[in-house]
CSV table of C-alpha atoms (C1' of nucleotides) in Angstrom, one decimal:
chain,number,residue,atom,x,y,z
A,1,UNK,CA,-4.8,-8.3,-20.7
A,2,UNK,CA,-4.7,-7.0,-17.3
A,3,UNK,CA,-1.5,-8.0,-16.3
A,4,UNK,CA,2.2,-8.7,-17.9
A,5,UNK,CA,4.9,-10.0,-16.7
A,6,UNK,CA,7.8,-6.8,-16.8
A,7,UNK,CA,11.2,-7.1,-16.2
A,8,UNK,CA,14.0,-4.4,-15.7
A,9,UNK,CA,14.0,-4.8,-19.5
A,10,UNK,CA,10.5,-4.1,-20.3
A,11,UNK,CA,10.8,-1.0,-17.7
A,12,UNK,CA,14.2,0.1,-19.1
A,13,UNK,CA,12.2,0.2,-22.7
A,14,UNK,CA,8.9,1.8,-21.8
A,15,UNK,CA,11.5,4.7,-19.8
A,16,UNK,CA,12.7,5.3,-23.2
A,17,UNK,CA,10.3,5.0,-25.6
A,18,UNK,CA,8.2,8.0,-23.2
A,19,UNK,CA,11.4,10.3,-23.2
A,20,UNK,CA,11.8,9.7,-26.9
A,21,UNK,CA,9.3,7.9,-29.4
A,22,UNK,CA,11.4,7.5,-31.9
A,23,UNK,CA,14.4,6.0,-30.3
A,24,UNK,CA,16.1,3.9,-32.8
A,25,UNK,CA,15.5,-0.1,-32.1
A,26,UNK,CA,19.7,-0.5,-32.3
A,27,UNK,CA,19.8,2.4,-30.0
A,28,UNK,CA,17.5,1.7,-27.7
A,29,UNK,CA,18.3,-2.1,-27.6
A,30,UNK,CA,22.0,-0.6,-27.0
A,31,UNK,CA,20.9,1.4,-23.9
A,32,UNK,CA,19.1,-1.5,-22.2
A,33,UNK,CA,21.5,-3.6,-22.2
A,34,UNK,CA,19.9,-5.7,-25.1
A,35,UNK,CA,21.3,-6.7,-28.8
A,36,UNK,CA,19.0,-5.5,-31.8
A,37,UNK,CA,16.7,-8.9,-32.1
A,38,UNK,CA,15.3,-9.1,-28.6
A,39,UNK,CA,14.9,-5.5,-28.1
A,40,UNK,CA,13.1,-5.4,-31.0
A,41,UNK,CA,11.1,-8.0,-30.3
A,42,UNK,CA,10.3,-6.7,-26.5
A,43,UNK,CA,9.0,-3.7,-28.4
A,44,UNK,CA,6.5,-5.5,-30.5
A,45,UNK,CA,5.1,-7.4,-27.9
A,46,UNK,CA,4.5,-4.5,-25.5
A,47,UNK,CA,2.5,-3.0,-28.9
A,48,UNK,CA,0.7,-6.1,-29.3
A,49,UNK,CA,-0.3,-6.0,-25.9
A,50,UNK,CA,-1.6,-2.6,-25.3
A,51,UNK,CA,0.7,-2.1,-22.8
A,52,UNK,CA,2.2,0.5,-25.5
A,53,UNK,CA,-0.8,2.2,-26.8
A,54,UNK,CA,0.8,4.2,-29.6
A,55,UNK,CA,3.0,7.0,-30.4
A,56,UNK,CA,3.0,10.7,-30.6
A,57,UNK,CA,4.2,13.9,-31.8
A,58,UNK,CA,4.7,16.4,-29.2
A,59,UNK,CA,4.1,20.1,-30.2
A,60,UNK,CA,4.8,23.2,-28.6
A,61,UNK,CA,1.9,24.6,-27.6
A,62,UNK,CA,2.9,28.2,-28.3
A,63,UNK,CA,4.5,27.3,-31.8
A,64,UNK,CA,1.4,26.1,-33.2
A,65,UNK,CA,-0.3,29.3,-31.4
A,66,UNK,CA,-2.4,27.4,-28.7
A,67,UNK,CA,-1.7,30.3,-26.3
A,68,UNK,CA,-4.1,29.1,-23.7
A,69,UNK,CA,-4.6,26.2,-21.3
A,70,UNK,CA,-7.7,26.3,-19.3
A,71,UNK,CA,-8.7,23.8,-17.0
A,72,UNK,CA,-12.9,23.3,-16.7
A,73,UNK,CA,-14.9,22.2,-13.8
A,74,UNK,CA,-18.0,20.9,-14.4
A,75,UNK,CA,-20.8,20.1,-12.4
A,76,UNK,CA,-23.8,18.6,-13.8
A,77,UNK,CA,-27.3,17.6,-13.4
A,78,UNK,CA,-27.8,14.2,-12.1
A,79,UNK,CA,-28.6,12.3,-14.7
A,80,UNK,CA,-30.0,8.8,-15.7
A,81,UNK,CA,-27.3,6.5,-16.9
A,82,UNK,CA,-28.5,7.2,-20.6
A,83,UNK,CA,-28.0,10.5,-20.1
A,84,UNK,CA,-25.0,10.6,-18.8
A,85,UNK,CA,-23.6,8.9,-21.2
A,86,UNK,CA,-24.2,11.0,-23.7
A,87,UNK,CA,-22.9,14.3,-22.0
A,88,UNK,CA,-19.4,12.4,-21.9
A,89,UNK,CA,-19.7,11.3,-25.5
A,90,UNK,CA,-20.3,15.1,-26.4
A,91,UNK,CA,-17.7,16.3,-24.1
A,92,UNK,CA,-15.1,13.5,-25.5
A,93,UNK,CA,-15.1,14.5,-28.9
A,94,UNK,CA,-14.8,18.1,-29.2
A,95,UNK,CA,-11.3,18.8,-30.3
A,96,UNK,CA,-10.4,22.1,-27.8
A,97,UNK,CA,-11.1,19.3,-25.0
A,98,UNK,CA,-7.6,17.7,-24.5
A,99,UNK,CA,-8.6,15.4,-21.8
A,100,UNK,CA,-11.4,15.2,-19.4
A,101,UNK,CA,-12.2,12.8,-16.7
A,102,UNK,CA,-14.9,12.2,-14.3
A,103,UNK,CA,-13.8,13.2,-10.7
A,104,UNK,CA,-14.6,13.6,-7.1
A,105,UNK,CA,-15.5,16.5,-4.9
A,106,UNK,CA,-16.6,20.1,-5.8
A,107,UNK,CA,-17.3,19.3,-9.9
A,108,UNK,CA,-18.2,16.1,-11.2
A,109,UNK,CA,-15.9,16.5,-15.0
A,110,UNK,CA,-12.6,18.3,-14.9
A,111,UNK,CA,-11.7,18.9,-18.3
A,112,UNK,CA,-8.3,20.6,-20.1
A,113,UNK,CA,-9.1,23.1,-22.8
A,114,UNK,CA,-6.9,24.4,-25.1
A,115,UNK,CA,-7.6,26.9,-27.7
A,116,UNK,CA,-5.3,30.2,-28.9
A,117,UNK,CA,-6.6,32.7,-27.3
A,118,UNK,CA,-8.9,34.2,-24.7
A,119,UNK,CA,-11.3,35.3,-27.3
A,120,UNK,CA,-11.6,31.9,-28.5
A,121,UNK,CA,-11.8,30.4,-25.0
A,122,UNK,CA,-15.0,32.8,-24.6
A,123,UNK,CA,-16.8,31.5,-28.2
A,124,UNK,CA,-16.3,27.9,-27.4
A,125,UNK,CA,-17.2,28.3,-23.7
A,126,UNK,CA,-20.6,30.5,-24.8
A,127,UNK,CA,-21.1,28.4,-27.9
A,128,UNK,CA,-20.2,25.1,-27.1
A,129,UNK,CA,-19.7,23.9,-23.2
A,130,UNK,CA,-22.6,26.0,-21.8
A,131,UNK,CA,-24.8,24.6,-24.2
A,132,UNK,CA,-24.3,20.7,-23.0
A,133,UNK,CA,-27.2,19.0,-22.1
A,134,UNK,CA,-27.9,19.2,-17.9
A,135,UNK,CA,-24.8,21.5,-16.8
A,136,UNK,CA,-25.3,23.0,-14.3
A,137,UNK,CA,-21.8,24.7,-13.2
A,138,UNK,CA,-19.1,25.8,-15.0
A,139,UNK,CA,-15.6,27.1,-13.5
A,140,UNK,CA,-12.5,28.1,-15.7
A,141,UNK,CA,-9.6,27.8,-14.1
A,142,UNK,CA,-6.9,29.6,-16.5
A,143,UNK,CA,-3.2,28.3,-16.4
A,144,UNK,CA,-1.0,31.3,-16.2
A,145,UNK,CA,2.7,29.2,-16.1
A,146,UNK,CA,3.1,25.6,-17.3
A,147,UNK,CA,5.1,24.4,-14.1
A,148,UNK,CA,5.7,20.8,-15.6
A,149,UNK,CA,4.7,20.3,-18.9
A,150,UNK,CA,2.7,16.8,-20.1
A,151,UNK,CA,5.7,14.1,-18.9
A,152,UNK,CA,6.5,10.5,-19.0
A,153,UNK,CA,4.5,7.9,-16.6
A,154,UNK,CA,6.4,7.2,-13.6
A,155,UNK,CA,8.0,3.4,-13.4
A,156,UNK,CA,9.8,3.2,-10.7
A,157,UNK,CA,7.1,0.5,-8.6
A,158,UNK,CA,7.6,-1.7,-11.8
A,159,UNK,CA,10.7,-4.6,-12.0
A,160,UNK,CA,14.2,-2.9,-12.0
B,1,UNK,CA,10.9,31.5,-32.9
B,2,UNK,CA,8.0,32.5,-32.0
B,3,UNK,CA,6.0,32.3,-35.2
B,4,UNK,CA,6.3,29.8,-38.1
B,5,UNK,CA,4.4,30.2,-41.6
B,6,UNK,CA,2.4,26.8,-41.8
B,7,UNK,CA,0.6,26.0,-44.8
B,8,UNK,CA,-1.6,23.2,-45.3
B,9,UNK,CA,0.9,20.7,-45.4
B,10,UNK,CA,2.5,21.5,-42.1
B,11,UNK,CA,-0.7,21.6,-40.1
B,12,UNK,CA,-1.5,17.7,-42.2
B,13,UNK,CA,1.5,16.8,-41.1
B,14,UNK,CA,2.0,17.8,-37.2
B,15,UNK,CA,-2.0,16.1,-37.1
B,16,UNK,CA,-0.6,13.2,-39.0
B,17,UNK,CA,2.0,12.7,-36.5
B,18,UNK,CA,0.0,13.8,-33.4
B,19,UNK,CA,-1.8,10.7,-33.9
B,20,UNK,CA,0.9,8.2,-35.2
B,21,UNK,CA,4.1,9.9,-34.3
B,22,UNK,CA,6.0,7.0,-36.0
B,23,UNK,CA,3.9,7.1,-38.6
B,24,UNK,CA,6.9,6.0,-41.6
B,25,UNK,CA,7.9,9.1,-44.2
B,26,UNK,CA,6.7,7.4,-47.0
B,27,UNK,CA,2.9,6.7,-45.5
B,28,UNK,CA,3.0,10.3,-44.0
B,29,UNK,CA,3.8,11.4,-47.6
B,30,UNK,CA,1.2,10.1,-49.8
B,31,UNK,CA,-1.3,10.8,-47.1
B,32,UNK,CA,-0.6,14.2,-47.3
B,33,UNK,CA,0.0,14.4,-50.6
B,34,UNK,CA,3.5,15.3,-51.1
B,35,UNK,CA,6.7,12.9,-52.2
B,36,UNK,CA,9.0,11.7,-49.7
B,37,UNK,CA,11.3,14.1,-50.0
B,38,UNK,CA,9.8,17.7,-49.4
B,39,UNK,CA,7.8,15.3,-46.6
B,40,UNK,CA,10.9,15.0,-44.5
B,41,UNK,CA,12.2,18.0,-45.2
B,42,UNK,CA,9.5,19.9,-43.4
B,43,UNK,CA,9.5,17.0,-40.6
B,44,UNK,CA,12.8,18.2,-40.1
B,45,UNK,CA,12.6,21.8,-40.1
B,46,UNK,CA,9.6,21.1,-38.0
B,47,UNK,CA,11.5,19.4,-35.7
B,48,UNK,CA,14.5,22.0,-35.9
B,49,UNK,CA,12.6,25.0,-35.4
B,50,UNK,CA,10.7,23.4,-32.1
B,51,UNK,CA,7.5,23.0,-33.7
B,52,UNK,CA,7.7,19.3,-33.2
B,53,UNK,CA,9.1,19.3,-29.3
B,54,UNK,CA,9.7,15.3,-29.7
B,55,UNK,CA,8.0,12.0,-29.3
B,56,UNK,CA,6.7,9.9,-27.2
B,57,UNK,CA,5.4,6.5,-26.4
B,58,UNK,CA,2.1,6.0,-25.1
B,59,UNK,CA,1.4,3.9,-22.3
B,60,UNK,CA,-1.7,2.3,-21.1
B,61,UNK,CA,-1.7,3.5,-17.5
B,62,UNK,CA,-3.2,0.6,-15.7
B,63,UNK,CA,-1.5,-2.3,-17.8
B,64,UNK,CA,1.7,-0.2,-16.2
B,65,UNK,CA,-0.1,-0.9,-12.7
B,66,UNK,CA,-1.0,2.9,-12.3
B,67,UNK,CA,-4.7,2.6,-11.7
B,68,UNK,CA,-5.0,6.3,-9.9
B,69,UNK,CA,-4.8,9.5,-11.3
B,70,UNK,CA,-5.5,12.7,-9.0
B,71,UNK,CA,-6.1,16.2,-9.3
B,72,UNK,CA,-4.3,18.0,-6.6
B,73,UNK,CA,-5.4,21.8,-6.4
B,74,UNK,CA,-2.6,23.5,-4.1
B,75,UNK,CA,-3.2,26.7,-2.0
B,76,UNK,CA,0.5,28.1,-0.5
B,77,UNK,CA,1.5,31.0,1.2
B,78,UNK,CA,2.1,34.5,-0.3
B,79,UNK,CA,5.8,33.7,-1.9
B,80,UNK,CA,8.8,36.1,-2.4
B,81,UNK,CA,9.9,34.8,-6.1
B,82,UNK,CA,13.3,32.7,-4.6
B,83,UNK,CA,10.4,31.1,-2.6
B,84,UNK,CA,8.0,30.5,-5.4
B,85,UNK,CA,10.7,29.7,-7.6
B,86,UNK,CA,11.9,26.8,-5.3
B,87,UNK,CA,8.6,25.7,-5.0
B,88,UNK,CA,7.2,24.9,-8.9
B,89,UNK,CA,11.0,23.5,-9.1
B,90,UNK,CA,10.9,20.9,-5.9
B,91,UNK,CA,7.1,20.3,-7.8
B,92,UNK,CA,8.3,19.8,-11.5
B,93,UNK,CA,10.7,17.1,-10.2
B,94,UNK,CA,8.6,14.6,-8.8
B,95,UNK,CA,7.9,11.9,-10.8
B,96,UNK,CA,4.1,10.9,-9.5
B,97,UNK,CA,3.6,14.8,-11.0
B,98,UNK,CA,3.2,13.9,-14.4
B,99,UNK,CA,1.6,17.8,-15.4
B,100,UNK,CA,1.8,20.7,-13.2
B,101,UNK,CA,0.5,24.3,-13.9
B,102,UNK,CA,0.1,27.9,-11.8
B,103,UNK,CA,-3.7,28.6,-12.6
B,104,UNK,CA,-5.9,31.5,-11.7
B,105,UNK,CA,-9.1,30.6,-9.6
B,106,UNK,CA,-9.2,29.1,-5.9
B,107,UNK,CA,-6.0,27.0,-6.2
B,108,UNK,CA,-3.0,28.5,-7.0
B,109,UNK,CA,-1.4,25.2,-8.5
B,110,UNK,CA,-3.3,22.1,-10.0
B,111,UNK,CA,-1.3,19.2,-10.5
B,112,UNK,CA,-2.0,15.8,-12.3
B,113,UNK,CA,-1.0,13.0,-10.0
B,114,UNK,CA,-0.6,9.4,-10.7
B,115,UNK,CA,0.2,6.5,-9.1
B,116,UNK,CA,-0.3,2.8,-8.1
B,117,UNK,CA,-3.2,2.6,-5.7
B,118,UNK,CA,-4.8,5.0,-2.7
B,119,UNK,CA,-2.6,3.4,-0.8
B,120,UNK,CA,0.6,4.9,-2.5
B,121,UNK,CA,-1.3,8.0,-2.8
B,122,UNK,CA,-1.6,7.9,0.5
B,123,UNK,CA,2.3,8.1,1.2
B,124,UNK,CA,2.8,10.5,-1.6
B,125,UNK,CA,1.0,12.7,-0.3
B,126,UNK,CA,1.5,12.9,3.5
B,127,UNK,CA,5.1,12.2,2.9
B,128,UNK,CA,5.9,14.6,-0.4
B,129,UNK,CA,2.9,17.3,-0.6
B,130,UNK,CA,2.2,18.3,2.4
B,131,UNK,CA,5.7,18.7,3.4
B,132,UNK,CA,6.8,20.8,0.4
B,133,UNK,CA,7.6,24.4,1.4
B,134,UNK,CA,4.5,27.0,1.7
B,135,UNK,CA,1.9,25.0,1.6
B,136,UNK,CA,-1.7,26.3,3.2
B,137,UNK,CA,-4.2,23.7,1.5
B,138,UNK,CA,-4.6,20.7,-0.5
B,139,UNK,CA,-7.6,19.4,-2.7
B,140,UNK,CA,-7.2,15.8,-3.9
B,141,UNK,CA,-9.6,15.1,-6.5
B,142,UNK,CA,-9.7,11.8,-7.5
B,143,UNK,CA,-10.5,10.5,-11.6
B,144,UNK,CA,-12.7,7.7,-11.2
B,145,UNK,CA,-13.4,7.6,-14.7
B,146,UNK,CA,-11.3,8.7,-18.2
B,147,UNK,CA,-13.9,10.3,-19.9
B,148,UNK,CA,-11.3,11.4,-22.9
B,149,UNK,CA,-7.5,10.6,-22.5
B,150,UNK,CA,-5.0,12.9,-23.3
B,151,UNK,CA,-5.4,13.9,-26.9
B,152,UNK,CA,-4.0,15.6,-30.2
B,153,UNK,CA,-4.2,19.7,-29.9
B,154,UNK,CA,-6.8,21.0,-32.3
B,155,UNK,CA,-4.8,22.7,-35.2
B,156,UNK,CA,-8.3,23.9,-36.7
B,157,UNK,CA,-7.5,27.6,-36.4
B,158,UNK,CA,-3.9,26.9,-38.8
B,159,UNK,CA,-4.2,27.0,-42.8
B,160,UNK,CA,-5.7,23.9,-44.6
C,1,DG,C1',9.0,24.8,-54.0
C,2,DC,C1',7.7,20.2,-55.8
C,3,DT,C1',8.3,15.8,-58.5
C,4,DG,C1',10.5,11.7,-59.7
C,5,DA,C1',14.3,8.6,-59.9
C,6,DA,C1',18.5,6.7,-58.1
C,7,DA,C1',22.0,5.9,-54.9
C,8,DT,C1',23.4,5.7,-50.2
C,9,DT,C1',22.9,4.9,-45.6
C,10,DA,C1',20.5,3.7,-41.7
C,11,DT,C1',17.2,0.7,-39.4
C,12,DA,C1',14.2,-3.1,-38.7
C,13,DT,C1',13.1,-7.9,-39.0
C,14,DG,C1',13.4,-12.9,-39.5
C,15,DT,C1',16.0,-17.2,-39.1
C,16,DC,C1',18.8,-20.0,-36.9
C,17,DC,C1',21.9,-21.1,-33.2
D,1,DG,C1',19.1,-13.8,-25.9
D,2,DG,C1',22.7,-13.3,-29.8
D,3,DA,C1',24.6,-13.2,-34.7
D,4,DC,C1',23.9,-12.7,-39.1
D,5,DA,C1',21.4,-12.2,-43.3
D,6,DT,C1',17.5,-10.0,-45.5
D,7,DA,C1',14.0,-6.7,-46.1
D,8,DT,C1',12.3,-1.8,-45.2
D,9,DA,C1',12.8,2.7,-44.8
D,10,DA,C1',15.0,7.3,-44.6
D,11,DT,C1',17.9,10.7,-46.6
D,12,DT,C1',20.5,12.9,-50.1
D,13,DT,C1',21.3,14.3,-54.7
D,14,DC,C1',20.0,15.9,-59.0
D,15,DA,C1',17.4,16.9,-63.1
D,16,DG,C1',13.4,19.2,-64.8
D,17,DC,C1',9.1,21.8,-64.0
DNA sequence: GCTGAAATTATATGTCC
DNA sequence: GGACATATAATTTCAGC
């Protein structure tokens, strides 16, 4: 489904349910401007949808003793399509990889490690990234201060 | 409180709620293995102590019309702290900045960008970026494909 | 500390208007 | 979309291990 029709409502819910996950339904529908039963039903179908893909936890990084962020450049061979394909299948399922995309300019992959320490960030950058099939370039980019931390998606083009 | 004694439990839980953080006390219990009651209790204390930051909804970026995400690597000028100070705060409040960290290598901020099209990208940039205080380069870098969205932290290195 | 059961309270959901 | 009734779930308490 790659459209759906939002109103201020739909917006007004989404704004919420990023900030807090686990906003009550008779809160939430409170907040809007909504009784209970729509609200609630609003919710569902942006599940159903996909629109809402899930929900999350959100740890501190430091509690759970994930000291350090690093963010990876990659650049790689060129590869064939089969190939290529692979090298994002390995990348996407190691757990110290957080996120990675495919970008443009200097590397082709930017990813965002995490693991607890620097000791750690050397074993899994030795052990496990340098070994990927066809890399040709790796650059670690250390975060030193988290500026903005992870944050909601930003609304305001959508009905409201 | 920067340390907090997990045992196997807590590190099943924060994954169990990583994934599905409205994952119902009762499922979250027996998956766990543990009755309702100590279940929440550590939820709570969890969620108390800072462990557990909050929640979140996840949203499908495109169905939310946000098909761009960038990777802005920031160069500025040599700051006296008010200065630098000013600037990661006039950063952290935009809301097309959805992540923002200092980091060590040849940027000395990389940001996580997102909005609607190149087009709005366009305006946020020539009309927000380039205009903040300080600023001596900008690298856009551009996803053009999500190779693994942002994911769970790897609790591997807790007890369990 | 946990279990298990029970009671209470809060929340979500479904039906009908 | 709203009101109300019903169904689910969370939280608290307490006994016993």
């Amino acid at each position: 489904m790659p459209t759906y029709k939002f109103d201020r409502f739909d917006r007004r819910i989404l704004e919420a349910l990023q900030t807090n996950g686990r906003l009550p339904n008779i809160d939430l529908a409170g907040d809007i401007g909504l009784s209970p039963s729509p609200c609630s039903r609003r919710v569902r179908l942006l599940e159903e949808s996909g629109v809402i893909k899930g929900y999350s936890a959100v740890l501190d990084q430091e509690h759970v003793g994930l000291g350090l962020t690093v963010f990876v450049g990659i650049k790689v061979e060129r590869h064939r399509e089969k190939e290529a394909e692979a090298f994002r299948e390995a990348v996407s399922v190691l757990p110290e990889v957080v996120m990675a995309h495919l970008v443009s300019g200097e590397s082709d992959f930017l990813l965002q490690v995490v693991v607890p320490d620097l000791r750690a960030y050397e074993d899994f950058l030795t052990g496990t990234l340098l070994k990927l099939p066809g890399v040709r370039d790796i650059r670690s980019n250390f975060a030193i201060q988290t500026v903005k931390p992870q944050s909601p998606l930003p609304l305001a083009h959508l009905p409201g």
